[in-house]
Protein backbone atom coordinates (compact mmCIF):
# COMPACT_ATOMS: atom_id res chain seq x y z
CA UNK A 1 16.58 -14.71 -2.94
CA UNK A 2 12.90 -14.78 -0.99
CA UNK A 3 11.29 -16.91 0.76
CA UNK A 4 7.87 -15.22 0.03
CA UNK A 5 5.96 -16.59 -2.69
CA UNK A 6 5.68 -14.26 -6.08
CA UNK A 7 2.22 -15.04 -6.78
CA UNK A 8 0.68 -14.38 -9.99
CA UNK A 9 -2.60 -14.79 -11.14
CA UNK A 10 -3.12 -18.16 -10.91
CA UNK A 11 -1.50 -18.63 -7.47
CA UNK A 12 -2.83 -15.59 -5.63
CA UNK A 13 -5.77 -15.75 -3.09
CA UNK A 14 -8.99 -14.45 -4.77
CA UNK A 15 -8.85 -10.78 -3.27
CA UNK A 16 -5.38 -10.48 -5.46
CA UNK A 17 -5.77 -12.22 -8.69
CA UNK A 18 -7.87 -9.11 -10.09
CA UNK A 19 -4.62 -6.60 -9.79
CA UNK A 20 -2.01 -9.55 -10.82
CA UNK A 21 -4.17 -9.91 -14.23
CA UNK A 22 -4.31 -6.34 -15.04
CA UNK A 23 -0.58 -5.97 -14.62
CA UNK A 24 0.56 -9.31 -16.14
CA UNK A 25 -1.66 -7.67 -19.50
CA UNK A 26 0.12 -4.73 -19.03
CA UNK A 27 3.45 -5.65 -18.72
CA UNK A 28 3.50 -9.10 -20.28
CA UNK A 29 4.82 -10.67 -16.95
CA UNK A 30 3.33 -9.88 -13.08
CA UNK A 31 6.41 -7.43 -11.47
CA UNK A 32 7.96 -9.10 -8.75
CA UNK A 33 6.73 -6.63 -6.40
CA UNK A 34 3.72 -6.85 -7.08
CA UNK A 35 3.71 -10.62 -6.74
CA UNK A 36 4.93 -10.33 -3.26
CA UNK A 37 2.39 -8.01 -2.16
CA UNK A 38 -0.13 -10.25 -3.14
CA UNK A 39 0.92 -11.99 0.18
CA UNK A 40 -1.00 -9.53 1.76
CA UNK A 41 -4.53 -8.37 -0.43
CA UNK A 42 -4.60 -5.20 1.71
CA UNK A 43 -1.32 -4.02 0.78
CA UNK A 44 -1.59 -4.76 -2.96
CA UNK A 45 -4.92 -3.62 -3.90
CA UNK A 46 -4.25 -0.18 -1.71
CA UNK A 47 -0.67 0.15 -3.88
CA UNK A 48 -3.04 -0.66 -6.92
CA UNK A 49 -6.14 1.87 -6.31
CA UNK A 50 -3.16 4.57 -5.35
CA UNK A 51 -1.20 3.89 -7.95
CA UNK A 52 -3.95 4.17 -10.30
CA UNK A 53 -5.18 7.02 -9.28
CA UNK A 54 -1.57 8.58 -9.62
CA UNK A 55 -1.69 7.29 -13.52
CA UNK A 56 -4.96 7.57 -13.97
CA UNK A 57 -6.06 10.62 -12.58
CA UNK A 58 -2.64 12.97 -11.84
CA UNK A 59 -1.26 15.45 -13.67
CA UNK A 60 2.31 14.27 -14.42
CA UNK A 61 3.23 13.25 -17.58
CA UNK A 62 4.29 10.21 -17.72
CA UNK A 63 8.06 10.95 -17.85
CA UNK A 64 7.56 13.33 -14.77
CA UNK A 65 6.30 10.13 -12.98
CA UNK A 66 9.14 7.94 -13.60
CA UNK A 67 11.85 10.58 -12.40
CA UNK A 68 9.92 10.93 -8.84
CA UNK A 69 9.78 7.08 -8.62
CA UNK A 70 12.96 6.10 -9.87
CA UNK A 71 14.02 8.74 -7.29
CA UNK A 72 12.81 7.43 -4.67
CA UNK A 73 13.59 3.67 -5.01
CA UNK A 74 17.18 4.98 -5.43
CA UNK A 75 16.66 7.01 -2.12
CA UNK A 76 15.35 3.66 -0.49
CA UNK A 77 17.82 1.74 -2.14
CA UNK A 78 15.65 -0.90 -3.84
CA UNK A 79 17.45 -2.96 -6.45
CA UNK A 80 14.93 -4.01 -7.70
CA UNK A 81 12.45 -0.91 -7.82
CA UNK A 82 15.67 1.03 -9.81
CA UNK A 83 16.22 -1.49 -11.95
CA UNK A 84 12.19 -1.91 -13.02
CA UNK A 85 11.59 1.75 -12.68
CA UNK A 86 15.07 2.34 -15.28
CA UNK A 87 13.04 0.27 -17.87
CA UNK A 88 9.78 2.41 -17.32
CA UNK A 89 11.26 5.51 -17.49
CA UNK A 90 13.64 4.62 -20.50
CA UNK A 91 9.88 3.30 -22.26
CA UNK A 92 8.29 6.17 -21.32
CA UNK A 93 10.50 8.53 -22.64
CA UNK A 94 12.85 9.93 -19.91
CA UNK A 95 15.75 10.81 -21.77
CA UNK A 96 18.80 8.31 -21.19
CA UNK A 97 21.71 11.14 -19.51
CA UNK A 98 18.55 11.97 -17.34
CA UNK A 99 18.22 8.10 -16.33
CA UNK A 100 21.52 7.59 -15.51
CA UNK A 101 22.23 10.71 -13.51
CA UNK A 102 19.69 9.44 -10.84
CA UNK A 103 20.52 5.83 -10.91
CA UNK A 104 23.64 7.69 -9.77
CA UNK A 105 21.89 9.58 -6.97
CA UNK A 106 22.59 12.52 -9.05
CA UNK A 107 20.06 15.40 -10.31
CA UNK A 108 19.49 15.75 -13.93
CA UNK A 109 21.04 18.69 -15.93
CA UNK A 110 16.93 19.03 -17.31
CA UNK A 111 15.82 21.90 -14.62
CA UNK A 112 12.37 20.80 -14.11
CA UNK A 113 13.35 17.14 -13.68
CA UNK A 114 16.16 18.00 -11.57
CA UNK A 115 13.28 19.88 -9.42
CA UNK A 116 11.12 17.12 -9.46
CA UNK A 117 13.23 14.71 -8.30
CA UNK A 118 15.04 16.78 -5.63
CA UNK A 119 11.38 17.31 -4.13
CA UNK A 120 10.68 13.59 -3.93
CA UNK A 121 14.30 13.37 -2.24
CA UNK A 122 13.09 16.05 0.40
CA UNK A 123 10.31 14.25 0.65
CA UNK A 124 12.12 10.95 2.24
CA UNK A 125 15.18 12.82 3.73
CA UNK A 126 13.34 14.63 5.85
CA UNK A 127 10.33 12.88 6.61
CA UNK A 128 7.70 15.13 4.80
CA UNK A 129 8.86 18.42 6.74
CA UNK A 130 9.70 20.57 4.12
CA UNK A 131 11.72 23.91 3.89
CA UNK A 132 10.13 26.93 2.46
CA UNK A 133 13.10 26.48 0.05
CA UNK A 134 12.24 22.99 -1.36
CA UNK A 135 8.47 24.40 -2.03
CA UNK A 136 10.06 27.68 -3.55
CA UNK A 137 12.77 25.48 -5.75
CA UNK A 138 9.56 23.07 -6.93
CA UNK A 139 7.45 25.90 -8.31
CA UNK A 140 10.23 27.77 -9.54
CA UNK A 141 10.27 24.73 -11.83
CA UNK A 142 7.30 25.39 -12.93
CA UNK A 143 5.32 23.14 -10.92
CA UNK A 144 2.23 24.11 -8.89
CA UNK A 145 1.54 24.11 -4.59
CA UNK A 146 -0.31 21.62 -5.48
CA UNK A 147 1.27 19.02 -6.85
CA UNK A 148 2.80 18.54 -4.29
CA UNK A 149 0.20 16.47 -2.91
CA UNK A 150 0.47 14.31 -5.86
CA UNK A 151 4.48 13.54 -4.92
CA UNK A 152 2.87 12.18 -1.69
CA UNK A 153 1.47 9.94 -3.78
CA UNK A 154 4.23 8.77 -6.00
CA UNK A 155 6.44 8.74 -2.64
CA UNK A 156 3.85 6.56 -0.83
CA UNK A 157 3.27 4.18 -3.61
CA UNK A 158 6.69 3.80 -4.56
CA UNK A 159 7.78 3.21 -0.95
CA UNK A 160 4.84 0.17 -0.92
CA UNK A 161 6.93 -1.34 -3.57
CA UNK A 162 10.52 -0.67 -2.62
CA UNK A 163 9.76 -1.44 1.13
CA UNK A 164 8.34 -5.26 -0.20
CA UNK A 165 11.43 -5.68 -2.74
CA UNK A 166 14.00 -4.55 0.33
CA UNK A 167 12.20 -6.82 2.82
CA UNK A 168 11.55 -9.59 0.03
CA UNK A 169 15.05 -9.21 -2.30
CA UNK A 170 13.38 -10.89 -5.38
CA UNK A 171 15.00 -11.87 -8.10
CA UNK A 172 15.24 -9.40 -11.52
CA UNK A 173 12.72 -10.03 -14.24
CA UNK A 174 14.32 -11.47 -17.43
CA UNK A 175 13.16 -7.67 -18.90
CA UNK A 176 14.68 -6.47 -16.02
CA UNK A 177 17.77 -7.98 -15.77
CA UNK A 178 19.75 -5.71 -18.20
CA UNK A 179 18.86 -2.49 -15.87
CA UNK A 180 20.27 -4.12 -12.94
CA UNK A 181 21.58 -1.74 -10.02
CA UNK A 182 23.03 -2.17 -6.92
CA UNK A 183 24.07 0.64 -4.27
CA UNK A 184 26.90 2.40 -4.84
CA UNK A 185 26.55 2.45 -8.83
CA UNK A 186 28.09 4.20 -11.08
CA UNK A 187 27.41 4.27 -14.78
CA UNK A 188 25.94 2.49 -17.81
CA UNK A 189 21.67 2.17 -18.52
């Protein structure tokens, strides 16, 4: 359990409520994460600009965008971030055997996924210095040079998000709760 405050809304200093509304009217309920970054304005409303601009403005579908960040909250090992990120990408339509295979650490039998997500892996293993062979393996999927880029993105968001929920260990949403994962898993969505 934290002992950071998960602000919402109503709690949050006046340079975070702004973000906190717009995802408690998304969502239905403020993400822990997010809550806890509102400890520190700077760090939630650059995760919130970013991440919109990922959303808002990228070109991966929305299914795309949940493999590369369930991917890498299960490289960070977030608990949380997997178990959040499992109900996004189940809602926006990653397919369930794809789901589970990287809650497992695992790539997905779907090629392009599979490619996808073992970029964003490359990514964090090895610090951004990628192999000819990872850029070769990601276009090969169809992707382009540069979307690449964009993975920066969805790597440096997600890692604002499972970097507070490592440091922070907040409790699972009640929507959450059934997705819950802890290192080492196995099976079952």
């Amino acid at each position: 359990m934290t002992s950071y405050q998960i602000h919402t809304a109503d709690t949050a200093s006046e340079a975070a409520k702004e973000p906190l509304t717009v995802l408690q009217g998304a969502f239905g309920f403020v993400p822990a994460a997010a809550g806890l970054m509102a400890n520190s304005p700077a760090l939630l409303n650059s995760f919130f600009s970013a991440f919109g601009h990922f959303r808002g403005g990228g070109t991966f579908g929305p299914d795309e965008r949940q493999v590369l960040l369930l991917s890498n909250a299960v490289a960070n090992g977030s608990e949380w971030a997997v178990a959040f990120h499992t109900l996004e990408a189940l809602a926006d339509g990653v397919e369930p055997a794809v789901v589970e295979a990287l809650r497992r650490g695992d790539l997905p039998t779907d090629p392009r996924m599979a490619a996808l997500s073992a970029l964003t892996r490359a990514f964090i293993d090895k610090r951004g210095r990628l192999d000819e062979t990872d850029v070769a393996a990601f276009t090969a999927a169809g992707f382009t040079e540069e979307q690449l880029f964009e993975v920066i993105t969805g790597v440096a968001i997600s890692t604002m998000t499972n970097y507070t929920a490592n440091v922070a260990r907040p409790p699972l949403e009640a929507a959450v709760q059934p997705h819950a994962w802890t290192a080492g898993y196995s099976s079952g969505v």
